[in-house]
C-alpha cells in the first residue's frame, strides 16, 4: 500500500463525516506523510506507524462524535458518542454501555419519582375526591409537591453532570484504546 491508496481508503471510511472534517483529517495525514518523508522515512514505514486505515477511521469517527457531544451535550449526542465508542472493541460493551445504561436508569427513576410526587395532589383528589381528609392533609400534599420539585431540580442538575462525566469517560476510553493499538 502506498500513500495515495492509504489516503483514498481512509477517505472512503470517513465519508460519513462532514466535508470540512473529512478534508481536515486528510490534510493532517497528508502533512504527516510529507514531514516523515522529509525526515527520510519510507512510505511503508510511515503507513506502519499510522496503523490500518480502518483503525484510524474508527478513532476519528469516535472523536468526532465525542466532540459533537461536548459542544452540544444532549441525550441524543451523548448516546451517539457512546455507540460510536462501542465500535472500538467488544470490551467496550461492558466498560461503556453497561455504566451508561445504569446511569440513564437512575436518572429516569429520579424523573419518574419526581413527576409522581408532583402529580400526587391530583392523584389523591381522583382517588378520594375533595373531602375533609384532603383538606387535613393539604400540608402533607404540598410537602410532596415541594419534595418532587427538589428531586426534579436535582435530576436536571444530575443530568448535566452525567453528560459531562460520560463524555469525559469516553475521551479517557478512546485514549486508552489508542495506546493499546499503537
Short mmCIF file of C-alpha atoms in Angstrom, two decimals:
data_model
loop_
_atom_site.label_atom_id
_atom_site.label_comp_id
_atom_site.label_asym_id
_atom_site.label_seq_id
_atom_site.Cartn_x
_atom_site.Cartn_y
_atom_site.Cartn_z
CA UNK A 1 0.00 0.00 0.00
CA UNK A 2 1.26 3.45 -0.85
CA UNK A 3 0.34 6.94 0.34
CA UNK A 4 -2.37 7.56 -2.29
CA UNK A 5 -4.12 4.22 -1.68
CA UNK A 6 -3.89 4.74 2.08
CA UNK A 7 -5.48 8.19 1.87
CA UNK A 8 -8.17 7.02 -0.57
CA UNK A 9 -9.10 4.13 1.72
CA UNK A 10 -9.13 6.45 4.73
CA UNK A 11 -11.33 8.87 2.78
CA UNK A 12 -13.81 6.10 1.92
CA UNK A 13 -14.03 5.00 5.55
CA UNK A 14 -14.60 8.58 6.73
CA UNK A 15 -17.13 9.60 4.08
CA UNK A 16 -19.88 9.84 6.73
CA UNK A 17 -18.14 12.86 8.26
CA UNK A 18 -18.96 16.39 7.12
CA UNK A 19 -16.84 17.52 4.17
CA UNK A 20 -14.83 20.06 6.22
CA UNK A 21 -13.99 17.49 8.90
CA UNK A 22 -13.00 14.89 6.29
CA UNK A 23 -10.79 17.36 4.43
CA UNK A 24 -9.13 18.43 7.68
CA UNK A 25 -8.28 14.86 8.66
CA UNK A 26 -6.97 14.01 5.20
CA UNK A 27 -4.88 17.21 5.15
CA UNK A 28 -3.42 16.27 8.55
CA UNK A 29 -2.38 12.84 7.30
CA UNK A 30 -1.03 14.32 4.07
CA UNK A 31 1.05 16.68 6.20
CA UNK A 32 2.27 13.78 8.39
CA UNK A 33 3.33 11.91 5.25
CA UNK A 34 5.28 14.94 3.98
CA UNK A 35 7.01 15.60 7.31
CA UNK A 36 8.01 11.97 7.71
CA UNK A 37 9.20 11.84 4.10
CA UNK A 38 11.44 14.88 4.73
CA UNK A 39 12.94 13.03 7.69
CA UNK A 40 13.93 10.24 5.34
CA UNK A 41 11.27 7.66 6.18
CA UNK A 42 9.76 5.47 3.51
CA UNK A 43 6.03 5.37 2.76
CA UNK A 44 5.74 1.82 4.07
CA UNK A 45 7.37 2.83 7.38
CA UNK A 46 5.05 5.80 7.66
CA UNK A 47 1.98 3.66 6.96
CA UNK A 48 3.12 1.10 9.54
CA UNK A 49 3.46 3.82 12.16
CA UNK A 50 -0.04 5.14 11.39
CA UNK A 51 -1.72 1.75 11.54
CA UNK A 52 -4.50 0.37 9.40
CA UNK A 53 -6.87 2.90 7.81
CA UNK A 54 -9.94 1.25 9.36
CA UNK A 55 -8.43 1.70 12.84
CA UNK A 56 -7.67 5.36 12.16
CA UNK A 57 -11.19 5.82 10.77
CA UNK A 58 -12.81 4.27 13.85
CA UNK A 59 -10.81 6.57 16.10
CA UNK A 60 -11.65 9.63 14.02
CA UNK A 61 -15.36 8.80 13.96
CA UNK A 62 -15.44 8.30 17.72
CA UNK A 63 -13.51 11.51 18.30
CA UNK A 64 -15.92 13.39 16.04
CA UNK A 65 -18.98 12.09 17.93
CA UNK A 66 -17.38 12.86 21.30
CA UNK A 67 -16.55 16.40 20.17
CA UNK A 68 -20.13 16.90 18.96
CA UNK A 69 -21.38 15.70 22.35
CA UNK A 70 -19.05 18.11 24.14
CA UNK A 71 -20.32 21.04 22.09
CA UNK A 72 -23.99 20.09 22.44
CA UNK A 73 -24.46 17.73 25.39
CA UNK A 74 -27.88 16.16 24.88
CA UNK A 75 -29.19 12.65 25.29
CA UNK A 76 -29.02 12.13 21.53
CA UNK A 77 -25.44 13.37 21.07
CA UNK A 78 -24.09 11.57 24.14
CA UNK A 79 -25.82 8.33 23.10
CA UNK A 80 -24.35 8.63 19.59
CA UNK A 81 -20.90 9.09 21.12
CA UNK A 82 -21.40 6.05 23.36
CA UNK A 83 -22.47 3.85 20.45
CA UNK A 84 -19.60 5.12 18.32
CA UNK A 85 -17.23 4.13 21.14
CA UNK A 86 -18.71 0.64 21.19
CA UNK A 87 -17.26 0.16 17.71
CA UNK A 88 -13.76 0.35 19.13
CA UNK A 89 -13.93 -3.09 20.70
CA UNK A 90 -16.04 -5.79 22.28
CA UNK A 91 -14.76 -4.96 25.76
CA UNK A 92 -16.36 -1.53 25.44
CA UNK A 93 -19.74 -3.24 25.57
CA UNK A 94 -19.08 -3.84 29.27
CA UNK A 95 -16.88 -0.84 30.01
CA UNK A 96 -19.01 1.79 28.30
CA UNK A 97 -22.52 0.56 27.56
CA UNK A 98 -23.34 -1.02 30.94
CA UNK A 99 -22.40 2.05 33.05
CA UNK A 100 -24.15 4.32 30.53
CA UNK A 101 -27.40 2.34 30.77
CA UNK A 102 -27.19 2.13 34.56
CA UNK A 103 -26.70 5.87 34.83
CA UNK A 104 -29.61 6.55 32.49
CA UNK A 105 -31.78 4.19 34.55
CA UNK A 106 -31.01 6.08 37.76
CA UNK A 107 -31.77 9.41 36.09
CA UNK A 108 -35.01 8.08 34.62
CA UNK A 109 -36.06 6.78 38.04
CA UNK A 110 -35.41 10.21 39.56
CA UNK A 111 -37.51 11.92 36.90
CA UNK A 112 -40.37 9.45 37.22
CA UNK A 113 -40.36 9.67 41.02
CA UNK A 114 -40.39 13.46 40.94
CA UNK A 115 -43.28 13.51 38.47
CA UNK A 116 -45.31 11.18 40.68
CA UNK A 117 -44.67 13.42 43.68
CA UNK A 118 -45.65 16.49 41.66
CA UNK A 119 -48.92 14.97 40.50
CA UNK A 120 -49.72 13.36 43.87
CA UNK A 121 -52.35 16.01 44.77
CA UNK A 122 -54.23 15.26 41.58
CA UNK A 123 -53.95 11.51 42.11
CA UNK A 124 -55.21 11.84 45.69
CA UNK A 125 -58.06 14.03 44.52
CA UNK A 126 -59.04 11.46 41.91
CA UNK A 127 -58.82 8.63 44.43
CA UNK A 128 -60.71 10.17 47.37
CA UNK A 129 -62.35 13.25 45.94
CA UNK A 130 -62.41 16.60 47.72
CA UNK A 131 -63.08 15.52 51.29
CA UNK A 132 -62.24 16.74 54.77
CA UNK A 133 -59.29 14.33 54.79
CA UNK A 134 -57.94 16.01 51.65
CA UNK A 135 -58.07 19.41 53.35
CA UNK A 136 -56.46 17.99 56.54
CA UNK A 137 -53.60 16.52 54.53
CA UNK A 138 -53.07 19.64 52.44
CA UNK A 139 -49.73 20.44 54.07
CA UNK A 140 -48.55 16.88 53.56
CA UNK A 141 -49.60 17.09 49.92
CA UNK A 142 -47.79 20.40 49.48
CA UNK A 143 -44.73 18.79 51.09
CA UNK A 144 -44.83 16.04 48.47
CA UNK A 145 -45.01 18.64 45.72
CA UNK A 146 -42.06 20.51 47.24
CA UNK A 147 -40.01 17.34 47.52
CA UNK A 148 -40.97 16.48 43.95
CA UNK A 149 -39.72 19.88 42.77
CA UNK A 150 -36.45 19.46 44.64
CA UNK A 151 -35.91 15.99 43.20
CA UNK A 152 -36.76 17.27 39.71
CA UNK A 153 -34.22 20.09 40.03
CA UNK A 154 -31.65 17.64 41.36
CA UNK A 155 -32.35 15.28 38.46
CA UNK A 156 -31.91 18.10 35.94
CA UNK A 157 -28.61 19.11 37.53
CA UNK A 158 -27.52 15.48 37.72
CA UNK A 159 -28.31 15.02 34.03
CA UNK A 160 -25.94 17.81 33.03
CA UNK A 161 -23.24 16.39 35.31
CA UNK A 162 -23.89 12.89 33.96
CA UNK A 163 -23.41 14.07 30.36
CA UNK A 164 -20.09 15.72 31.25
CA UNK A 165 -18.88 12.61 33.08
CA UNK A 166 -19.87 10.30 30.23
CA UNK A 167 -18.08 12.48 27.67
CA UNK A 168 -15.00 12.62 29.88
CA UNK A 169 -15.06 8.85 30.29
CA UNK A 170 -15.46 8.35 26.53
CA UNK A 171 -12.39 10.53 25.91
CA UNK A 172 -10.47 8.52 28.51
CA UNK A 173 -11.61 5.27 26.90
CA UNK A 174 -10.62 6.46 23.43
CA UNK A 175 -7.14 7.43 24.65
CA UNK A 176 -6.72 4.02 26.31
CA UNK A 177 -7.76 2.23 23.11
CA UNK A 178 -5.36 4.37 21.06
CA UNK A 179 -2.47 3.48 23.35
CA UNK A 180 -3.30 -0.22 23.15
CA UNK A 181 -3.48 -0.16 19.34
CA UNK A 182 -0.09 1.50 18.99
#
